[in-house]
XYZ file of C-alpha atoms in Angstrom:
491
model
C -21.678 -25.373 -86.699
C -22.229 -27.234 -89.988
C -23.418 -26.184 -93.389
C -26.093 -28.139 -95.230
C -23.537 -30.139 -97.134
C -21.703 -31.062 -93.976
C -18.342 -29.975 -95.340
C -17.675 -26.512 -93.833
C -17.161 -26.318 -90.124
C -17.268 -23.138 -87.981
C -16.057 -23.419 -84.394
C -17.866 -21.240 -81.959
C -15.803 -20.645 -78.762
C -17.562 -19.703 -75.517
C -16.304 -18.598 -72.192
C -15.912 -21.190 -69.447
C -19.222 -20.224 -67.751
C -21.104 -21.198 -70.877
C -19.868 -24.761 -70.770
C -22.089 -27.556 -69.551
C -21.304 -29.541 -66.419
C -19.879 -33.074 -67.128
C -22.012 -34.646 -64.334
C -25.267 -32.757 -65.130
C -25.355 -31.818 -68.922
C -28.375 -29.604 -68.491
C -26.667 -27.304 -65.972
C -24.017 -24.727 -66.683
C -20.636 -25.063 -64.927
C -20.451 -21.617 -63.417
C -18.481 -22.445 -60.167
C -14.750 -23.264 -59.650
C -13.888 -25.509 -56.789
C -10.279 -24.613 -55.782
C -9.953 -27.681 -53.514
C -10.643 -30.112 -56.341
C -9.431 -27.797 -59.140
C -12.615 -28.494 -61.267
C -15.547 -26.639 -62.746
C -18.945 -27.571 -61.230
C -22.623 -26.626 -61.450
C -25.078 -25.641 -58.803
C -26.220 -29.305 -58.317
C -22.640 -30.459 -57.866
C -22.118 -27.678 -55.324
C -25.064 -28.795 -53.099
C -24.473 -32.538 -53.530
C -20.631 -32.936 -53.242
C -18.839 -29.635 -52.695
C -20.663 -28.046 -49.680
C -17.723 -28.836 -47.367
C -15.386 -26.889 -49.690
C -16.862 -23.720 -48.312
C -14.942 -20.554 -49.305
C -12.841 -22.621 -51.765
C -15.846 -22.505 -54.183
C -15.711 -19.357 -56.382
C -18.795 -18.143 -58.273
C -17.354 -17.112 -61.684
C -20.555 -15.187 -62.686
C -20.211 -12.858 -59.648
C -16.437 -12.962 -59.235
C -14.857 -9.922 -60.800
C -12.567 -11.670 -63.347
C -10.979 -9.474 -66.022
C -8.196 -9.984 -68.495
C -4.847 -9.334 -66.703
C -2.907 -7.972 -69.685
C 0.214 -7.816 -67.610
C -0.013 -11.527 -66.777
C -0.825 -12.305 -70.440
C 2.317 -10.390 -71.503
C 4.372 -12.240 -68.923
C 3.067 -15.669 -70.152
C 3.796 -14.819 -73.802
C 7.288 -13.606 -72.826
C 8.051 -16.811 -70.954
C 6.763 -18.879 -73.937
C 9.011 -16.871 -76.213
C 12.022 -17.545 -73.917
C 11.335 -21.260 -73.858
C 10.868 -21.340 -77.567
C 14.237 -19.643 -78.062
C 15.846 -22.134 -75.747
C 14.435 -25.047 -77.735
C 15.505 -23.530 -81.000
C 19.046 -22.949 -79.636
C 19.360 -26.536 -78.491
C 18.048 -27.810 -81.816
C 20.662 -25.735 -83.700
C 23.462 -26.939 -81.458
C 22.422 -30.512 -81.969
C 22.288 -29.937 -85.785
C 25.778 -28.483 -85.731
C 27.069 -31.224 -83.437
C 25.660 -33.839 -85.751
C 27.566 -32.475 -88.794
C 30.818 -31.982 -86.917
C 30.734 -35.387 -85.318
C 29.930 -37.038 -88.608
C 33.042 -35.378 -90.167
C 35.013 -36.386 -87.137
C 33.814 -40.006 -87.369
C 34.685 -40.034 -91.181
C 38.146 -38.712 -90.435
C 38.745 -41.277 -87.753
C 37.488 -44.033 -90.040
C 39.938 -42.827 -92.771
C 42.815 -42.816 -90.313
C 41.933 -46.302 -89.140
C 41.842 -47.648 -92.629
C 45.199 -46.059 -93.467
C 46.693 -47.809 -90.485
C 45.125 -51.078 -91.663
C 46.910 -50.639 -94.942
C 50.235 -50.167 -93.108
C 50.044 -53.246 -90.990
C 47.999 -55.306 -93.423
C 45.995 -58.317 -92.368
C 47.282 -58.537 -88.677
C 45.714 -55.206 -88.155
C 42.420 -55.983 -89.867
C 40.887 -57.498 -86.743
C 41.869 -54.463 -84.630
C 40.735 -51.983 -87.216
C 37.473 -53.826 -87.630
C 36.939 -53.752 -83.778
C 37.725 -50.023 -83.642
C 35.518 -49.360 -86.759
C 32.628 -51.074 -84.994
C 33.066 -48.962 -81.986
C 33.243 -45.758 -83.948
C 30.163 -46.813 -85.868
C 28.370 -47.608 -82.624
C 29.240 -44.175 -81.245
C 28.083 -42.548 -84.426
C 24.832 -44.549 -84.246
C 24.469 -43.299 -80.592
C 25.072 -39.738 -81.741
C 22.369 -40.209 -84.391
C 19.988 -41.537 -81.745
C 20.814 -38.704 -79.450
C 20.151 -36.273 -82.306
C 16.785 -37.977 -83.004
C 15.788 -37.770 -79.294
C 16.760 -34.064 -78.974
C 14.989 -33.237 -82.256
C 11.844 -35.046 -81.212
C 11.715 -33.436 -77.762
C 12.360 -29.994 -79.330
C 9.671 -30.383 -82.010
C 7.125 -31.587 -79.429
C 7.821 -28.646 -77.085
C 7.893 -26.179 -79.975
C 4.403 -27.375 -81.073
C 3.247 -26.954 -77.428
C 4.605 -23.420 -77.250
C 2.909 -22.470 -80.503
C -0.451 -24.009 -79.444
C -0.330 -22.296 -75.964
C 0.434 -18.929 -77.528
C -2.353 -19.348 -79.982
C -4.711 -20.199 -77.138
C -3.795 -17.094 -75.254
C -4.271 -14.858 -78.229
C -7.644 -16.437 -78.930
C -8.738 -15.965 -75.429
C -7.625 -12.391 -75.342
C -9.315 -11.592 -78.765
C -12.607 -13.176 -77.587
C -12.305 -11.725 -74.065
C -12.433 -15.144 -72.376
C -11.230 -13.864 -69.077
C -12.236 -16.979 -67.103
C -10.380 -19.407 -69.471
C -7.252 -17.106 -69.098
C -7.823 -17.191 -65.344
C -7.878 -20.983 -65.262
C -4.966 -21.224 -67.673
C -2.765 -18.788 -65.598
C -3.251 -20.941 -62.453
C -1.501 -23.858 -64.090
C 0.893 -21.874 -66.307
C 3.924 -21.686 -64.000
C 3.847 -25.419 -63.209
C 3.522 -26.457 -66.848
C 6.406 -24.083 -67.915
C 8.532 -25.554 -65.190
C 7.850 -29.017 -66.487
C 8.770 -27.961 -70.048
C 12.017 -26.389 -68.911
C 12.858 -29.404 -66.746
C 12.247 -31.573 -69.825
C 14.623 -29.400 -71.936
C 17.340 -29.508 -69.213
C 16.964 -33.201 -68.835
C 17.216 -33.719 -72.587
C 20.272 -31.501 -72.748
C 22.112 -33.212 -69.900
C 21.146 -36.917 -70.707
C 21.585 -36.881 -74.474
C 25.216 -36.137 -74.980
C 27.247 -36.537 -78.203
C 30.434 -38.623 -78.019
C 33.582 -37.483 -79.839
C 35.688 -40.178 -81.475
C 39.521 -39.841 -81.693
C 42.116 -42.072 -83.241
C 45.709 -42.111 -81.842
C 48.784 -43.971 -82.990
C 51.446 -45.236 -80.632
C 54.676 -45.667 -82.431
C 56.362 -47.470 -79.501
C 53.741 -50.104 -79.254
C 53.775 -50.445 -83.034
C 57.242 -51.966 -82.629
C 55.864 -54.619 -80.303
C 52.611 -55.188 -82.237
C 53.459 -58.852 -82.861
C 53.816 -59.369 -79.112
C 50.802 -57.450 -77.989
C 48.775 -56.472 -81.065
C 45.974 -54.929 -79.126
C 48.220 -52.264 -77.795
C 49.080 -50.901 -81.166
C 46.247 -48.483 -81.225
C 43.152 -47.575 -79.206
C 39.830 -45.869 -79.561
C 39.207 -42.801 -77.439
C 36.063 -40.906 -76.841
C 35.536 -37.166 -76.391
C 32.088 -36.131 -75.150
C 30.243 -32.832 -75.462
C 27.502 -31.647 -73.172
C 28.451 -32.204 -69.456
C 26.216 -32.398 -66.348
C 27.050 -28.840 -65.477
C 25.344 -27.581 -68.820
C 28.584 -26.669 -70.780
C 28.040 -27.415 -74.414
C 31.707 -27.875 -75.311
C 33.413 -29.976 -72.610
C 36.065 -32.052 -74.273
C 38.232 -34.888 -72.874
C 41.801 -33.762 -73.233
C 43.753 -36.020 -75.662
C 46.997 -37.450 -74.644
C 50.328 -36.398 -76.192
C 52.179 -38.730 -78.473
C 54.049 -41.227 -76.384
C 57.373 -42.481 -77.517
C 58.377 -44.562 -74.565
C 59.582 -48.077 -73.752
C 57.437 -50.684 -71.963
C 59.265 -50.100 -68.631
C 58.607 -46.426 -68.901
C 55.028 -47.133 -69.823
C 54.655 -49.409 -66.736
C 56.027 -46.745 -64.491
C 53.728 -44.186 -65.994
C 50.873 -46.587 -65.558
C 51.694 -46.939 -61.841
C 51.727 -43.283 -61.463
C 48.410 -42.972 -63.215
C 47.001 -45.596 -60.794
C 48.178 -43.569 -57.826
C 46.637 -40.483 -59.317
C 43.468 -42.376 -59.960
C 43.384 -43.556 -56.308
C 43.706 -39.977 -55.167
C 40.977 -38.894 -57.691
C 38.712 -41.580 -56.326
C 39.154 -40.337 -52.799
C 38.416 -36.791 -53.943
C 35.417 -38.033 -55.907
C 34.013 -39.703 -52.778
C 34.629 -36.566 -50.700
C 32.836 -34.468 -53.357
C 29.976 -36.980 -53.410
C 29.597 -36.632 -49.668
C 29.635 -32.858 -49.950
C 27.092 -33.027 -52.792
C 24.890 -35.335 -50.664
C 25.028 -32.932 -47.717
C 24.256 -29.986 -49.951
C 21.234 -31.809 -51.369
C 19.993 -32.564 -47.809
C 20.430 -28.850 -46.876
C 18.515 -27.896 -50.037
C 15.718 -30.338 -49.124
C 15.523 -28.800 -45.665
C 15.494 -25.299 -47.163
C 12.649 -26.389 -49.514
C 10.637 -27.737 -46.591
C 11.159 -24.532 -44.753
C 10.122 -22.574 -47.782
C 6.901 -24.599 -48.089
C 6.114 -24.218 -44.430
C 6.661 -20.441 -44.595
C 4.511 -20.340 -47.724
C 1.714 -22.137 -45.892
C 2.076 -19.670 -42.992
C 1.890 -16.772 -45.398
C -1.275 -18.181 -47.000
C -2.858 -18.573 -43.544
C -1.959 -14.984 -42.699
C -3.411 -13.721 -45.877
C -6.617 -15.693 -45.216
C -6.733 -14.294 -41.574
C -6.235 -10.778 -42.927
C -9.018 -11.165 -45.513
C -11.354 -12.521 -42.840
C -10.416 -9.558 -40.554
C -11.178 -7.062 -43.424
C -14.550 -8.791 -44.021
C -15.378 -8.592 -40.344
C -14.378 -4.925 -40.206
C -16.591 -4.201 -43.261
C -19.525 -6.003 -41.641
C -18.909 -4.182 -38.352
C -18.868 -0.768 -40.110
C -22.098 -1.620 -41.961
C -23.773 -2.883 -38.686
C -22.902 0.108 -36.568
C -23.178 2.862 -39.120
C -26.802 3.683 -38.099
C -25.577 4.475 -34.600
C -23.465 7.320 -35.978
C -26.591 8.922 -37.260
C -28.139 8.977 -33.755
C -24.922 10.324 -32.247
C -24.453 13.097 -34.828
C -28.087 14.251 -34.323
C -28.016 14.000 -30.584
C -29.130 17.305 -29.018
C -30.850 16.151 -25.786
C -29.086 17.190 -22.610
C -28.104 14.576 -20.082
C -31.134 13.635 -18.036
C -32.806 10.988 -15.825
C -36.105 9.213 -16.195
C -38.058 7.702 -13.288
C -41.152 5.500 -13.560
C -43.283 4.462 -10.649
C -46.760 3.203 -9.936
C -49.168 5.343 -8.063
C -52.840 6.414 -7.654
C -54.830 8.538 -10.045
C -55.494 12.175 -9.141
C -59.201 11.944 -9.820
C -61.789 12.582 -7.106
C -62.153 9.673 -4.740
C -59.853 7.661 -7.005
C -58.599 4.308 -5.941
C -57.299 3.354 -9.401
C -53.525 2.964 -10.016
C -51.648 4.580 -12.909
C -48.026 4.895 -14.127
C -46.291 8.137 -13.256
C -43.240 9.070 -15.285
C -40.849 11.962 -14.700
C -37.912 13.335 -16.700
C -35.323 15.326 -14.706
C -32.560 17.583 -16.124
C -30.044 19.401 -13.917
C -28.399 22.664 -14.940
C -25.321 22.174 -17.049
C -23.044 23.387 -19.861
C -24.076 22.984 -23.457
C -21.951 20.566 -25.543
C -20.880 20.863 -29.150
C -24.118 19.362 -30.495
C -26.133 21.959 -28.609
C -27.132 25.433 -30.094
C -24.573 27.376 -28.164
C -21.645 25.124 -27.089
C -19.944 26.158 -23.873
C -22.868 28.231 -22.485
C -24.854 27.205 -19.433
C -28.437 25.865 -19.751
C -31.221 25.528 -17.227
C -32.716 22.128 -16.498
C -36.173 21.155 -15.206
C -38.572 18.325 -14.360
C -41.346 17.078 -16.706
C -44.234 14.787 -15.421
C -46.605 12.629 -17.241
C -49.425 10.093 -16.407
C -50.326 6.893 -18.169
C -52.874 4.215 -17.589
C -51.862 0.837 -16.172
C -53.501 -1.040 -18.947
C -51.872 -2.719 -21.848
C -51.894 0.518 -23.929
C -50.538 2.536 -21.101
C -47.561 0.076 -20.608
C -46.878 0.154 -24.305
C -46.826 3.959 -24.391
C -44.615 4.059 -21.290
C -42.062 1.832 -23.069
C -42.244 3.905 -26.230
C -41.586 7.121 -24.191
C -38.555 5.496 -22.413
C -37.202 4.459 -25.769
C -37.585 7.991 -27.288
C -35.828 9.305 -24.199
C -33.020 6.730 -24.572
C -32.500 7.685 -28.289
C -32.291 11.401 -27.435
C -35.287 12.491 -29.556
C -37.698 13.596 -26.877
C -36.167 16.830 -25.395
C -34.113 19.675 -26.787
C -32.483 22.910 -25.624
C -34.591 25.883 -26.688
C -33.335 29.244 -27.859
C -33.471 30.665 -24.302
C -31.162 27.994 -23.006
C -33.877 25.882 -21.225
C -34.773 22.199 -21.657
C -38.046 21.768 -23.665
C -40.132 18.928 -25.100
C -39.258 18.241 -28.705
C -42.602 17.619 -30.467
C -43.594 15.024 -27.813
C -46.467 15.785 -25.335
C -46.983 14.549 -21.681
C -50.400 14.115 -20.047
C -50.816 15.369 -16.507
C -54.527 15.319 -15.875
C -56.781 12.467 -14.555
C -56.594 9.281 -16.501
C -60.049 8.099 -15.459
C -63.461 9.845 -15.561
C -65.000 8.719 -12.272
C -68.359 10.201 -12.903
C -68.812 7.696 -15.690
C -66.304 5.238 -14.272
C -64.386 5.049 -17.566
C -61.136 6.240 -19.134
C -61.095 10.027 -19.645
C -61.843 11.240 -23.203
C -58.891 13.698 -22.914
C -56.586 10.831 -22.181
C -57.903 8.733 -25.114
C -57.163 11.678 -27.364
C -53.691 12.067 -25.714
C -52.933 8.344 -26.464
C -53.719 8.829 -30.152
C -51.760 12.126 -30.321
C -48.712 10.549 -28.562
C -48.561 7.501 -31.013
C -48.490 9.868 -33.983
C -45.774 12.075 -32.371
C -43.559 9.106 -31.446
C -44.107 7.502 -34.926
C -42.764 10.722 -36.491
C -39.487 10.186 -34.575
C -39.232 6.475 -35.635
C -40.568 5.015 -32.394
C -43.290 2.359 -33.049
C -44.590 -0.756 -31.221
C -42.181 -2.858 -33.220
C -39.228 -0.793 -31.972
C -39.602 -1.488 -28.252
C -38.482 -4.378 -26.038
C -41.627 -6.089 -24.868
C -39.836 -7.861 -21.981
C -38.371 -4.673 -20.402
C -39.160 -3.523 -16.870
C -41.643 -0.657 -16.530
C -40.750 0.623 -13.104
C -37.133 1.755 -13.261
C -34.867 4.809 -13.055
C -31.889 5.443 -15.493
C -29.965 8.290 -16.949
C -29.164 8.814 -20.640
C -26.652 10.931 -22.619
C -25.249 10.535 -26.074
C -22.157 8.594 -25.058
C -24.087 6.168 -22.818
C -26.584 5.595 -25.563
C -23.818 4.627 -28.048
C -22.145 2.287 -25.523
C -25.401 0.522 -24.699
C -26.177 0.179 -28.466
C -22.753 -1.294 -29.189
C -22.832 -3.700 -26.339
C -26.315 -4.896 -27.332
C -25.144 -5.486 -30.999
C -21.994 -7.331 -29.755
């Protein structure tokens, strides 16, 4: 935001779901595609990211909150890295001063020797002086590289910590969510950079030694009068103070020195063999480590697949519970005894009738009341109930609705006297047709209207029935069989 003079600037930060899509500036980027690790809008989702499926997360509906424990961990890790950087920087600063003093001392010793042996030593001292200066320049370059790396990573740590604090203060949970997904990888890279800087950029210690025996022979072999030795700090194993041991003063003749040199060569050969053996062991250990890393990645992939399968299983279980919950209601309210329904086609009972109708009967045998009945464990008396229906379309529809009510256990009930009774549903047993007027009986028409109202009160309507079912059939129904049929039809 800008003031009128254009000088003052106020930055308004918004959470990630308020940002605009890079591909479609008019749309908000409210989705995260895990497969492509990018923020997308609805148009991007339908045009390019439909195959990503469940890898696309809706950040508006996803429950994303600030994980203060994760924030605390991230800040703690940043503090550790910052302390490591500061420690390395302090060590480099101390090493710089110590090695400068060491170089000055060696330079002084070299110049004192030059004074002793005058001009014949000038060339040697100049050579050694150049090497010392070169090593000092290398130490200075090493210090500059370490300081540069430390300052860059310190700046990164400060910026990252400021970002985390800003996101927490402004409750930008989704920005923190995206930042935490990359945090461990970025921290690993910073730490690797620190270790690499520490191991690769080593300081070199300069040492100046006099050899009094060779000084006697300096006119024969001037280059053997003195030598420049190096002592290095910072080894590959991470130790900060790993010095090359200096040799003791040698006051020996040339023959003794030759014998000593031969011994050193033999020791060097043995050391080379040991080095090669250690190199082979290191190579094998590296191969074993690579195999272990591959196995770890494979196990990690298996674990992710198992977590995905478990999540899918839980989702299916939740869907199944929601799908079959309404059957529990029928089972808990089931009070109808076990019975059998029989439907057949026969002639009407009217005088001189040749018209066919549907006959339906419900039969209950004597039995013992179950726990859903009024008096569990007591016997009850059964019975047979008959009804007549017309063979027309309305009669067929009512017949199917009666069978459905019987299947759901809402048509009959045990009365107080322990007998099976109709439960607010009536059956018609008179003539269906009025043969005097050769039309459907008025009583039967009133019965049809009454029956529809009674069945509707129990949740049985025309939309509830199966229009393709067979009318003429015989079947038995109890609470358990109804639940099994319902579950199998849902599956």
